[in-house]
Amino acid sequence: MTSNIQLSPTSLGIFKAADIAPGSIEKCNTLLDINHEKYHIFFQDPAFHNHMAHSLLTNLSLGATPQEIEDRFNDLVPIQREIPDIDQVLLKDLGNPESFYNAIGQIHQYHTFLEFFKGEILVKGWKEVLQTFLFARTKLANRMLAQLLEGVYHPLIHLGFGVEFEQPAIIAEALAQAASHDRMNIEDLFFEAENLASKTKAQQIQKPKPLIELLSEVRASETIRNGPRWSDLGGKMKNGVIGRAGDALAKIASQFAIRDDDHEDLERRTAEMISVCAYLVGSVLRKDRKRKLDFFVMHAVNSSIFCTVLIRQDWIKLEDKIRLIEWKGRLDLAWYAAEGCPSLDDVAISNYTGSSEMDWQDLYSAARNECDDGHVSKFVRALKHGENETKPYEDGEWGTYFPMKGDMWLKLARICLDTTKGLPWEVKWVWFAGFNEAWQRPDLQL
């Protein structure tokens, strides 16, 4: 497998929001190849993610010109660090599943994992490699699938881009990122919830609880609500949610279940998950503070488009697609808990009137020209995708399961742009929006 990125006009993803500008594919290929060869997937310890590929591919699909793509690349160059050296001894051992398993979680071994996966893909092809390392249900594959959802969904996002644009090199990056990522112990939640669901699934799916209702149950649980503490800092998921409230959360999360052997149910519940996570991000409103969206839960939306990408792959077994979406929905519940279970305002999105003159094309253009690390453009693109995917379910039998209706998608995209435009990265978002302490920043005072 060549290390070069080779985007093609015939493989530009599941959702192209705008026409591709002349020269943009070539520019994107060049810059993505530089990123692949030169830069670490983590620009800073312990696990600060390199968003270069995300930003360039998203803005390409939003119609960015070659200059806009280069500008977004240059936004991120100053913070990058060089890719680490390859550990030749470990590289030889990674073909042994037990050695691989024991090496998981070592960030400094990213390049070693990358080289390993490039070699595997060269010999076997990327679909077979993904089947082996994510969906085979071996001890190693189970762990790697959980690792895919670590790091606030980032390996899933990266893999989604690789599969969507059919780029083996980016798929190798994603697998290496998953393998080298540190842990928040979310696999404990996945396996416990899966075990509980296996005992009650037949009963649950006769009339499944809406995911939006499960959010309310999470907030109503004193154990879960008091699990994460502000003093946990970045450990709110690992120490607070999983560490102090994992059993309580697993009981609720296990109720998000999809019917076995039912592709229609998989499609509907994937769309439901997309609707609910968008509503979750946009419905947190502090009327005594400036409007902001939560940084962590925002990633639930940014990753949701890639759930659609993956469930549309005909080479992935239906039962593995179902497992992935169940884990994603359960993780969304966990991140709601980690952000402090903020109250959700039913009209926080629908009553928004800002930037009412901006349509989707205006938003794409504005996002492309924003000095950003890709979060805004990914969010806007994922929202438009969400609008498309959920529209068939907004009314009728399943309408109450889908809280995002009509122009709420467009309004939420406007909220995102209005609350981030022209601001330094560190103040574009609020961190852990359910905690009063998160809103004490001077820039958030009215």
Short mmCIF file of C-alpha atoms in Angstrom, two decimals:
data_model
loop_
_atom_site.label_atom_id
_atom_site.label_comp_id
_atom_site.label_asym_id
_atom_site.label_seq_id
_atom_site.Cartn_x
_atom_site.Cartn_y
_atom_site.Cartn_z
CA MET A 1 0.00 0.00 0.00
CA THR A 2 1.45 3.34 -1.02
CA SER A 3 1.45 5.95 1.69
CA ASN A 4 0.08 8.52 -0.73
CA ILE A 5 -3.50 9.67 -0.33
CA GLN A 6 -5.32 9.22 -3.62
CA LEU A 7 -8.70 10.90 -3.52
CA SER A 8 -10.77 10.36 -6.62
CA PRO A 9 -13.70 12.32 -8.10
CA THR A 10 -15.63 9.03 -8.06
CA SER A 11 -15.09 8.40 -4.32
CA LEU A 12 -15.99 11.60 -2.55
CA GLY A 13 -18.10 10.27 0.24
CA ILE A 14 -21.62 9.53 1.34
CA PHE A 15 -22.57 13.18 1.52
CA LYS A 16 -21.10 15.88 -0.72
CA ALA A 17 -22.65 19.16 0.35
CA ALA A 18 -21.36 21.28 -2.51
CA ASP A 19 -19.63 20.98 -5.87
CA ILE A 20 -15.92 20.21 -5.63
CA ALA A 21 -13.83 23.19 -6.74
CA PRO A 22 -11.25 22.65 -9.52
CA GLY A 23 -7.86 21.71 -8.11
CA SER A 24 -9.16 20.99 -4.63
CA ILE A 25 -8.81 17.21 -4.83
CA GLU A 26 -5.18 17.51 -5.90
CA LYS A 27 -4.43 20.04 -3.16
CA CYS A 28 -6.10 17.83 -0.58
CA ASN A 29 -4.11 14.79 -1.73
CA THR A 30 -0.84 16.65 -1.35
CA LEU A 31 -1.56 18.04 2.11
CA LEU A 32 -3.05 14.83 3.46
CA ASP A 33 0.04 12.97 2.33
CA ILE A 34 2.27 15.46 4.16
CA ASN A 35 0.19 14.94 7.28
CA HIS A 36 0.37 11.16 6.92
CA GLU A 37 4.14 11.06 6.51
CA LYS A 38 5.21 13.85 8.85
CA TYR A 39 2.87 14.34 11.79
CA HIS A 40 1.84 12.44 14.90
CA ILE A 41 -1.86 11.52 15.24
CA PHE A 42 -1.63 13.12 18.72
CA PHE A 43 -0.13 16.60 18.58
CA GLN A 44 0.36 16.67 22.36
CA ASP A 45 0.27 14.24 25.26
CA PRO A 46 -1.76 12.74 26.78
CA ALA A 47 -4.09 12.47 23.76
CA PHE A 48 -4.69 15.75 21.93
CA HIS A 49 -5.90 14.72 18.49
CA ASN A 50 -4.51 15.80 15.15
CA HIS A 51 -7.61 16.92 13.20
CA MET A 52 -5.81 17.67 9.94
CA ALA A 53 -7.43 14.89 7.91
CA HIS A 54 -10.88 15.63 9.37
CA SER A 55 -10.66 19.32 8.53
CA LEU A 56 -9.35 18.92 4.99
CA LEU A 57 -11.77 16.19 3.93
CA THR A 58 -14.78 17.92 5.46
CA ASN A 59 -13.99 21.25 3.87
CA LEU A 60 -13.34 19.54 0.55
CA SER A 61 -16.86 18.09 0.69
CA LEU A 62 -18.23 21.53 1.60
CA GLY A 63 -16.84 22.97 -1.64
CA ALA A 64 -13.57 24.49 -0.43
CA THR A 65 -11.21 26.01 -2.99
CA PRO A 66 -7.55 24.93 -3.08
CA GLN A 67 -6.63 28.11 -1.20
CA GLU A 68 -9.26 27.49 1.48
CA ILE A 69 -7.97 23.94 1.92
CA GLU A 70 -4.40 25.20 2.27
CA ASP A 71 -5.54 27.85 4.76
CA ARG A 72 -7.18 25.21 6.95
CA PHE A 73 -4.01 23.11 6.72
CA ASN A 74 -1.91 26.09 7.79
CA ASP A 75 -4.24 26.73 10.73
CA LEU A 76 -3.09 23.44 12.22
CA VAL A 77 0.57 23.16 11.24
CA PRO A 78 1.95 25.23 14.17
CA ILE A 79 0.61 22.85 16.83
CA GLN A 80 1.72 19.58 15.22
CA ARG A 81 4.65 17.43 16.30
CA GLU A 82 6.66 14.98 14.28
CA ILE A 83 5.60 11.38 14.00
CA PRO A 84 7.53 9.20 16.49
CA ASP A 85 10.10 6.58 15.53
CA ILE A 86 9.07 3.03 14.74
CA ASP A 87 9.85 0.42 17.39
CA GLN A 88 11.21 -2.35 15.18
CA VAL A 89 11.13 -4.93 17.97
CA LEU A 90 7.46 -4.29 18.72
CA LEU A 91 6.62 -4.13 15.02
CA LYS A 92 7.79 -7.71 14.61
CA ASP A 93 5.69 -8.80 17.60
CA LEU A 94 2.40 -7.16 16.59
CA GLY A 95 1.46 -10.09 14.38
CA ASN A 96 0.96 -12.07 17.58
CA PRO A 97 -2.55 -11.21 18.89
CA GLU A 98 -1.48 -11.44 22.53
CA SER A 99 1.51 -9.16 21.98
CA PHE A 100 -0.72 -6.72 20.13
CA TYR A 101 -3.30 -6.80 22.92
CA ASN A 102 -0.66 -6.05 25.55
CA ALA A 103 0.69 -3.11 23.53
CA ILE A 104 -2.66 -1.31 23.24
CA GLY A 105 -2.78 2.12 24.84
CA GLN A 106 0.81 3.22 24.23
CA ILE A 107 0.58 6.60 22.52
CA HIS A 108 4.30 6.71 21.72
CA GLN A 109 3.85 3.57 19.61
CA TYR A 110 1.45 5.22 17.14
CA HIS A 111 3.94 5.04 14.25
CA THR A 112 4.70 1.40 15.00
CA PHE A 113 1.00 0.52 14.89
CA LEU A 114 0.62 2.60 11.72
CA GLU A 115 3.41 0.74 9.97
CA PHE A 116 1.91 -2.57 11.08
CA PHE A 117 -1.54 -1.75 9.73
CA LYS A 118 -0.16 -0.41 6.45
CA GLY A 119 1.58 -3.73 5.97
CA GLU A 120 -1.53 -5.70 6.86
CA ILE A 121 -3.67 -3.68 4.45
CA LEU A 122 -1.11 -4.05 1.66
CA VAL A 123 -1.30 -7.84 1.95
CA LYS A 124 -4.96 -8.42 2.86
CA GLY A 125 -6.88 -5.30 1.83
CA TRP A 126 -8.52 -2.84 4.19
CA LYS A 127 -11.89 -4.59 4.44
CA GLU A 128 -10.37 -7.87 5.63
CA VAL A 129 -8.15 -6.01 8.10
CA LEU A 130 -11.14 -4.17 9.57
CA GLN A 131 -13.06 -7.42 9.77
CA THR A 132 -10.20 -9.05 11.68
CA PHE A 133 -9.37 -6.21 14.04
CA LEU A 134 -12.83 -4.76 14.74
CA PHE A 135 -15.58 -7.25 13.95
CA ALA A 136 -14.18 -10.76 14.47
CA ARG A 137 -15.41 -10.87 18.12
CA THR A 138 -12.09 -12.22 19.33
CA LYS A 139 -10.53 -10.92 22.53
CA LEU A 140 -8.42 -8.53 20.46
CA ALA A 141 -11.23 -7.40 18.14
CA ASN A 142 -13.57 -6.73 21.07
CA ARG A 143 -10.93 -4.56 22.70
CA MET A 144 -10.13 -2.73 19.47
CA LEU A 145 -13.81 -2.03 18.78
CA ALA A 146 -14.02 -0.43 22.22
CA GLN A 147 -10.81 1.49 21.50
CA LEU A 148 -12.46 2.79 18.31
CA LEU A 149 -14.91 4.68 20.53
CA GLU A 150 -12.32 5.91 23.03
CA GLY A 151 -10.98 9.44 22.96
CA VAL A 152 -14.38 11.11 22.57
CA TYR A 153 -15.17 9.15 19.39
CA HIS A 154 -12.03 10.30 17.53
CA PRO A 155 -10.83 6.94 16.15
CA LEU A 156 -14.37 6.29 14.89
CA ILE A 157 -14.40 9.68 13.17
CA HIS A 158 -11.01 9.03 11.60
CA LEU A 159 -12.01 5.57 10.43
CA GLY A 160 -15.24 6.96 9.06
CA PHE A 161 -13.36 9.38 6.85
CA GLY A 162 -11.08 6.59 5.64
CA VAL A 163 -13.98 4.33 4.72
CA GLU A 164 -16.15 7.12 3.34
CA PHE A 165 -13.42 8.35 1.00
CA GLU A 166 -11.98 4.84 0.45
CA GLN A 167 -8.47 5.76 1.60
CA PRO A 168 -6.43 2.82 2.97
CA ALA A 169 -3.77 5.12 4.42
CA ILE A 170 -6.34 7.00 6.50
CA ILE A 171 -7.90 3.70 7.60
CA ALA A 172 -4.45 2.61 8.77
CA GLU A 173 -4.10 5.90 10.68
CA ALA A 174 -7.46 5.32 12.35
CA LEU A 175 -6.62 1.80 13.46
CA ALA A 176 -3.24 2.96 14.74
CA GLN A 177 -4.91 5.79 16.63
CA ALA A 178 -7.38 3.38 18.20
CA ALA A 179 -4.62 0.95 19.15
CA SER A 180 -2.37 3.60 20.70
CA HIS A 181 -5.08 5.62 22.46
CA ASP A 182 -5.26 5.82 26.24
CA ARG A 183 -8.37 4.44 27.94
CA MET A 184 -11.37 5.86 29.75
CA ASN A 185 -12.48 2.27 30.47
CA ILE A 186 -15.62 2.66 28.36
CA GLU A 187 -15.31 -1.00 27.38
CA ASP A 188 -16.51 -1.84 30.89
CA LEU A 189 -19.78 -0.09 30.08
CA PHE A 190 -20.08 -1.73 26.67
CA PHE A 191 -19.57 -5.27 27.90
CA GLU A 192 -21.77 -4.91 31.00
CA ALA A 193 -24.60 -3.28 29.03
CA GLU A 194 -24.29 -5.93 26.34
CA ASN A 195 -24.50 -8.68 28.93
CA LEU A 196 -27.59 -7.13 30.51
CA ALA A 197 -29.23 -6.56 27.14
CA SER A 198 -28.71 -10.18 26.11
CA LYS A 199 -30.95 -11.26 29.00
CA THR A 200 -33.81 -8.86 28.31
CA LYS A 201 -33.46 -7.86 24.66
CA ALA A 202 -36.44 -9.81 23.34
CA GLN A 203 -38.71 -8.06 25.83
CA GLN A 204 -37.21 -4.60 25.32
CA ILE A 205 -37.47 -4.44 21.56
CA GLN A 206 -41.17 -5.29 21.38
CA LYS A 207 -41.70 -1.66 22.27
CA PRO A 208 -38.25 -0.12 22.62
CA LYS A 209 -37.74 2.85 24.88
CA PRO A 210 -36.88 6.01 22.99
CA LEU A 211 -33.26 7.06 23.39
CA ILE A 212 -34.50 10.50 24.43
CA GLU A 213 -36.35 8.85 27.32
CA LEU A 214 -33.19 7.06 28.39
CA LEU A 215 -31.46 10.45 28.61
CA SER A 216 -34.12 11.50 31.11
CA GLU A 217 -33.52 8.32 33.11
CA VAL A 218 -29.80 9.06 33.21
CA ARG A 219 -30.48 12.53 34.60
CA ALA A 220 -33.01 11.18 37.10
CA SER A 221 -30.45 8.78 38.58
CA GLU A 222 -28.79 10.37 41.60
CA THR A 223 -25.97 7.84 41.39
CA ILE A 224 -25.18 8.78 37.81
CA ARG A 225 -25.76 12.50 38.26
CA ASN A 226 -23.37 12.60 41.21
CA GLY A 227 -20.82 10.27 39.64
CA PRO A 228 -18.63 12.78 37.81
CA ARG A 229 -17.26 15.67 39.85
CA TRP A 230 -15.77 18.94 38.71
CA SER A 231 -12.62 18.01 40.59
CA ASP A 232 -12.22 14.97 38.30
CA LEU A 233 -11.04 17.40 35.62
CA GLY A 234 -10.44 15.33 32.46
CA GLY A 235 -11.27 12.12 34.31
CA LYS A 236 -15.02 12.69 34.47
CA MET A 237 -15.74 9.74 32.20
CA LYS A 238 -13.13 7.32 33.55
CA ASN A 239 -13.34 8.12 37.26
CA GLY A 240 -16.79 9.66 37.53
CA VAL A 241 -19.13 7.89 35.13
CA ILE A 242 -17.46 4.51 34.68
CA GLY A 243 -15.71 4.45 38.05
CA ARG A 244 -18.53 5.61 40.34
CA ALA A 245 -21.70 5.07 38.33
CA GLY A 246 -20.87 2.39 35.78
CA ASP A 247 -23.33 -0.24 37.01
CA ALA A 248 -26.21 2.23 37.23
CA LEU A 249 -25.49 3.58 33.77
CA ALA A 250 -25.16 0.10 32.24
CA LYS A 251 -28.68 -0.78 33.41
CA ILE A 252 -30.11 2.19 31.56
CA ALA A 253 -27.81 2.01 28.54
CA SER A 254 -28.59 -1.66 27.98
CA GLN A 255 -32.14 -0.63 27.08
CA PHE A 256 -30.94 0.96 23.85
CA ALA A 257 -31.21 -2.21 21.77
CA ILE A 258 -31.82 -3.05 18.12
CA ARG A 259 -33.73 -6.05 16.83
CA ASP A 260 -31.56 -8.93 15.66
CA ASP A 261 -31.62 -9.63 11.92
CA ASP A 262 -33.69 -6.51 11.24
CA HIS A 263 -31.98 -4.09 8.86
CA GLU A 264 -34.96 -1.73 8.87
CA ASP A 265 -34.77 -1.40 12.65
CA LEU A 266 -31.02 -0.76 12.39
CA GLU A 267 -31.61 2.08 9.92
CA ARG A 268 -34.35 3.64 12.03
CA ARG A 269 -32.48 3.43 15.32
CA THR A 270 -29.33 4.82 13.71
CA ALA A 271 -31.38 7.78 12.52
CA GLU A 272 -32.90 8.06 16.00
CA MET A 273 -29.43 8.18 17.56
CA ILE A 274 -28.44 10.94 15.11
CA SER A 275 -31.53 12.98 16.01
CA VAL A 276 -31.10 12.56 19.75
CA CYS A 277 -27.42 13.43 19.93
CA ALA A 278 -28.02 16.60 17.88
CA TYR A 279 -30.87 17.57 20.19
CA LEU A 280 -28.67 16.84 23.19
CA VAL A 281 -25.99 19.26 22.00
CA GLY A 282 -28.34 22.06 21.03
CA SER A 283 -30.80 21.94 23.94
CA VAL A 284 -28.41 22.91 26.70
CA LEU A 285 -29.17 26.56 27.42
CA ARG A 286 -28.04 28.78 30.27
CA LYS A 287 -30.19 31.89 30.04
CA ASP A 288 -27.84 33.78 32.37
CA ARG A 289 -24.81 33.12 30.16
CA LYS A 290 -23.79 33.53 26.54
CA ARG A 291 -24.81 30.69 24.26
CA LYS A 292 -22.31 27.86 23.89
CA LEU A 293 -22.34 24.24 22.75
CA ASP A 294 -20.61 21.53 24.76
CA PHE A 295 -17.27 20.47 23.30
CA PHE A 296 -17.45 16.81 24.29
CA VAL A 297 -21.04 16.00 23.35
CA MET A 298 -20.52 17.87 20.07
CA HIS A 299 -18.38 14.90 19.04
CA ALA A 300 -21.40 12.61 19.35
CA VAL A 301 -22.83 14.54 16.40
CA ASN A 302 -19.58 14.78 14.45
CA SER A 303 -19.17 11.00 14.63
CA SER A 304 -22.81 10.20 13.82
CA ILE A 305 -22.44 10.64 10.07
CA PHE A 306 -19.87 7.85 10.07
CA CYS A 307 -22.30 5.47 11.70
CA THR A 308 -24.35 5.81 8.53
CA VAL A 309 -21.21 5.30 6.45
CA LEU A 310 -20.42 2.05 8.27
CA ILE A 311 -23.91 0.54 8.35
CA ARG A 312 -24.11 1.03 4.57
CA GLN A 313 -21.03 -1.17 4.01
CA ASP A 314 -22.25 -4.43 2.50
CA TRP A 315 -19.15 -6.34 3.67
CA ILE A 316 -19.91 -5.78 7.38
CA LYS A 317 -22.28 -8.36 8.86
CA LEU A 318 -25.65 -7.10 10.08
CA GLU A 319 -24.99 -8.26 13.65
CA ASP A 320 -21.76 -6.27 13.73
CA LYS A 321 -23.48 -3.15 12.42
CA ILE A 322 -26.10 -3.54 15.14
CA ARG A 323 -23.43 -3.91 17.81
CA LEU A 324 -21.63 -0.77 16.64
CA ILE A 325 -24.78 1.37 16.74
CA GLU A 326 -25.84 -0.01 20.12
CA TRP A 327 -22.43 0.87 21.53
CA LYS A 328 -22.55 4.34 19.97
CA GLY A 329 -25.99 5.10 21.45
CA ARG A 330 -24.88 3.83 24.85
CA LEU A 331 -21.74 5.95 24.70
CA ASP A 332 -23.86 9.03 23.92
CA LEU A 333 -25.69 8.39 27.20
CA ALA A 334 -22.36 8.10 28.99
CA TRP A 335 -21.08 11.40 27.62
CA TYR A 336 -24.32 13.09 28.68
CA ALA A 337 -23.56 11.82 32.18
CA ALA A 338 -19.94 12.95 31.94
CA GLU A 339 -20.92 16.49 30.98
CA GLY A 340 -22.96 16.69 34.17
CA CYS A 341 -26.49 15.79 32.99
CA PRO A 342 -27.54 19.35 32.11
CA SER A 343 -31.25 20.08 31.81
CA LEU A 344 -32.52 20.13 28.23
CA ASP A 345 -34.64 23.05 27.03
CA ASP A 346 -37.32 21.97 24.54
CA VAL A 347 -37.26 25.29 22.67
CA ALA A 348 -33.56 26.14 22.89
CA ILE A 349 -33.14 25.24 19.23
CA SER A 350 -36.57 25.89 17.72
CA ASN A 351 -36.82 29.44 19.15
CA TYR A 352 -33.37 30.51 17.94
CA THR A 353 -33.51 33.52 15.60
CA GLY A 354 -29.84 34.36 15.00
CA SER A 355 -28.38 34.43 11.47
CA SER A 356 -31.83 33.75 10.04
CA GLU A 357 -30.68 34.96 6.62
CA MET A 358 -28.16 32.12 6.29
CA ASP A 359 -29.13 28.99 4.39
CA TRP A 360 -27.08 25.78 4.20
CA GLN A 361 -24.88 27.02 1.36
CA ASP A 362 -24.10 30.19 3.31
CA LEU A 363 -23.18 28.07 6.32
CA TYR A 364 -20.89 25.83 4.25
CA SER A 365 -19.07 28.87 2.92
CA ALA A 366 -18.72 30.43 6.37
CA ALA A 367 -17.46 27.18 7.89
CA ARG A 368 -14.88 26.73 5.13
CA ASN A 369 -13.47 30.16 5.83
CA GLU A 370 -13.35 29.85 9.61
CA CYS A 371 -9.95 29.53 11.28
CA ASP A 372 -10.76 26.29 13.02
CA ASP A 373 -9.47 22.78 13.61
CA GLY A 374 -12.38 21.22 11.76
CA HIS A 375 -14.93 20.91 14.55
CA VAL A 376 -17.30 23.56 13.17
CA SER A 377 -17.25 22.32 9.59
CA LYS A 378 -17.69 18.70 10.73
CA PHE A 379 -20.63 19.72 12.91
CA VAL A 380 -22.37 21.63 10.12
CA ARG A 381 -21.88 18.79 7.64
CA ALA A 382 -23.08 16.17 10.13
CA LEU A 383 -26.20 18.23 10.86
CA LYS A 384 -27.16 18.47 7.20
CA HIS A 385 -26.61 14.73 6.89
CA GLY A 386 -28.77 14.24 9.99
CA GLU A 387 -31.57 16.30 8.49
CA ASN A 388 -31.52 14.10 5.39
CA GLU A 389 -31.42 10.81 7.30
CA THR A 390 -34.12 11.55 9.87
CA LYS A 391 -36.70 13.30 7.71
CA PRO A 392 -38.65 10.09 6.88
CA TYR A 393 -39.17 9.40 10.60
CA GLU A 394 -40.05 12.85 11.97
CA ASP A 395 -43.79 12.25 11.83
CA GLY A 396 -45.98 9.20 12.16
CA GLU A 397 -45.42 6.09 14.25
CA TRP A 398 -41.90 6.95 15.40
CA GLY A 399 -42.21 10.72 15.57
CA THR A 400 -41.82 10.95 19.35
CA TYR A 401 -38.46 9.16 19.10
CA PHE A 402 -37.06 11.97 16.91
CA PRO A 403 -36.75 15.28 18.79
CA MET A 404 -35.15 17.18 15.90
CA LYS A 405 -37.85 18.41 13.52
CA GLY A 406 -37.93 20.52 10.37
CA ASP A 407 -35.66 23.56 10.42
CA MET A 408 -34.17 22.73 13.83
CA TRP A 409 -31.19 21.22 11.99
CA LEU A 410 -30.54 24.46 10.14
CA LYS A 411 -31.04 26.52 13.30
CA LEU A 412 -28.58 24.37 15.23
CA ALA A 413 -25.99 24.84 12.48
CA ARG A 414 -26.52 28.61 12.78
CA ILE A 415 -26.08 28.38 16.56
CA CYS A 416 -22.80 26.57 16.07
CA LEU A 417 -21.44 29.18 13.69
CA ASP A 418 -22.72 32.14 15.70
CA THR A 419 -21.17 30.90 18.95
CA THR A 420 -17.75 30.04 17.49
CA LYS A 421 -17.10 32.47 14.63
CA GLY A 422 -13.89 34.46 14.89
CA LEU A 423 -13.06 33.18 18.37
CA PRO A 424 -9.85 31.50 19.56
CA TRP A 425 -10.12 27.72 19.74
CA GLU A 426 -10.09 27.66 23.53
CA VAL A 427 -13.28 29.74 23.86
CA LYS A 428 -15.34 28.43 20.95
CA TRP A 429 -17.05 25.82 23.19
CA VAL A 430 -17.96 25.13 26.79
CA TRP A 431 -16.48 22.10 28.53
CA PHE A 432 -18.79 19.92 30.68
CA ALA A 433 -21.88 22.09 30.32
CA GLY A 434 -23.81 20.50 33.18
CA PHE A 435 -21.44 21.93 35.80
CA ASN A 436 -21.89 25.47 37.09
CA GLU A 437 -18.12 25.85 37.18
CA ALA A 438 -17.98 25.46 33.40
CA TRP A 439 -19.96 28.67 32.95
CA GLN A 440 -17.83 30.89 35.17
CA ARG A 441 -15.42 31.87 32.39
CA PRO A 442 -15.27 35.66 31.95
CA ASP A 443 -16.07 35.40 28.24
CA LEU A 444 -19.42 33.73 29.02
CA GLN A 445 -20.76 36.51 31.24
CA LEU A 446 -23.63 38.54 29.82
#
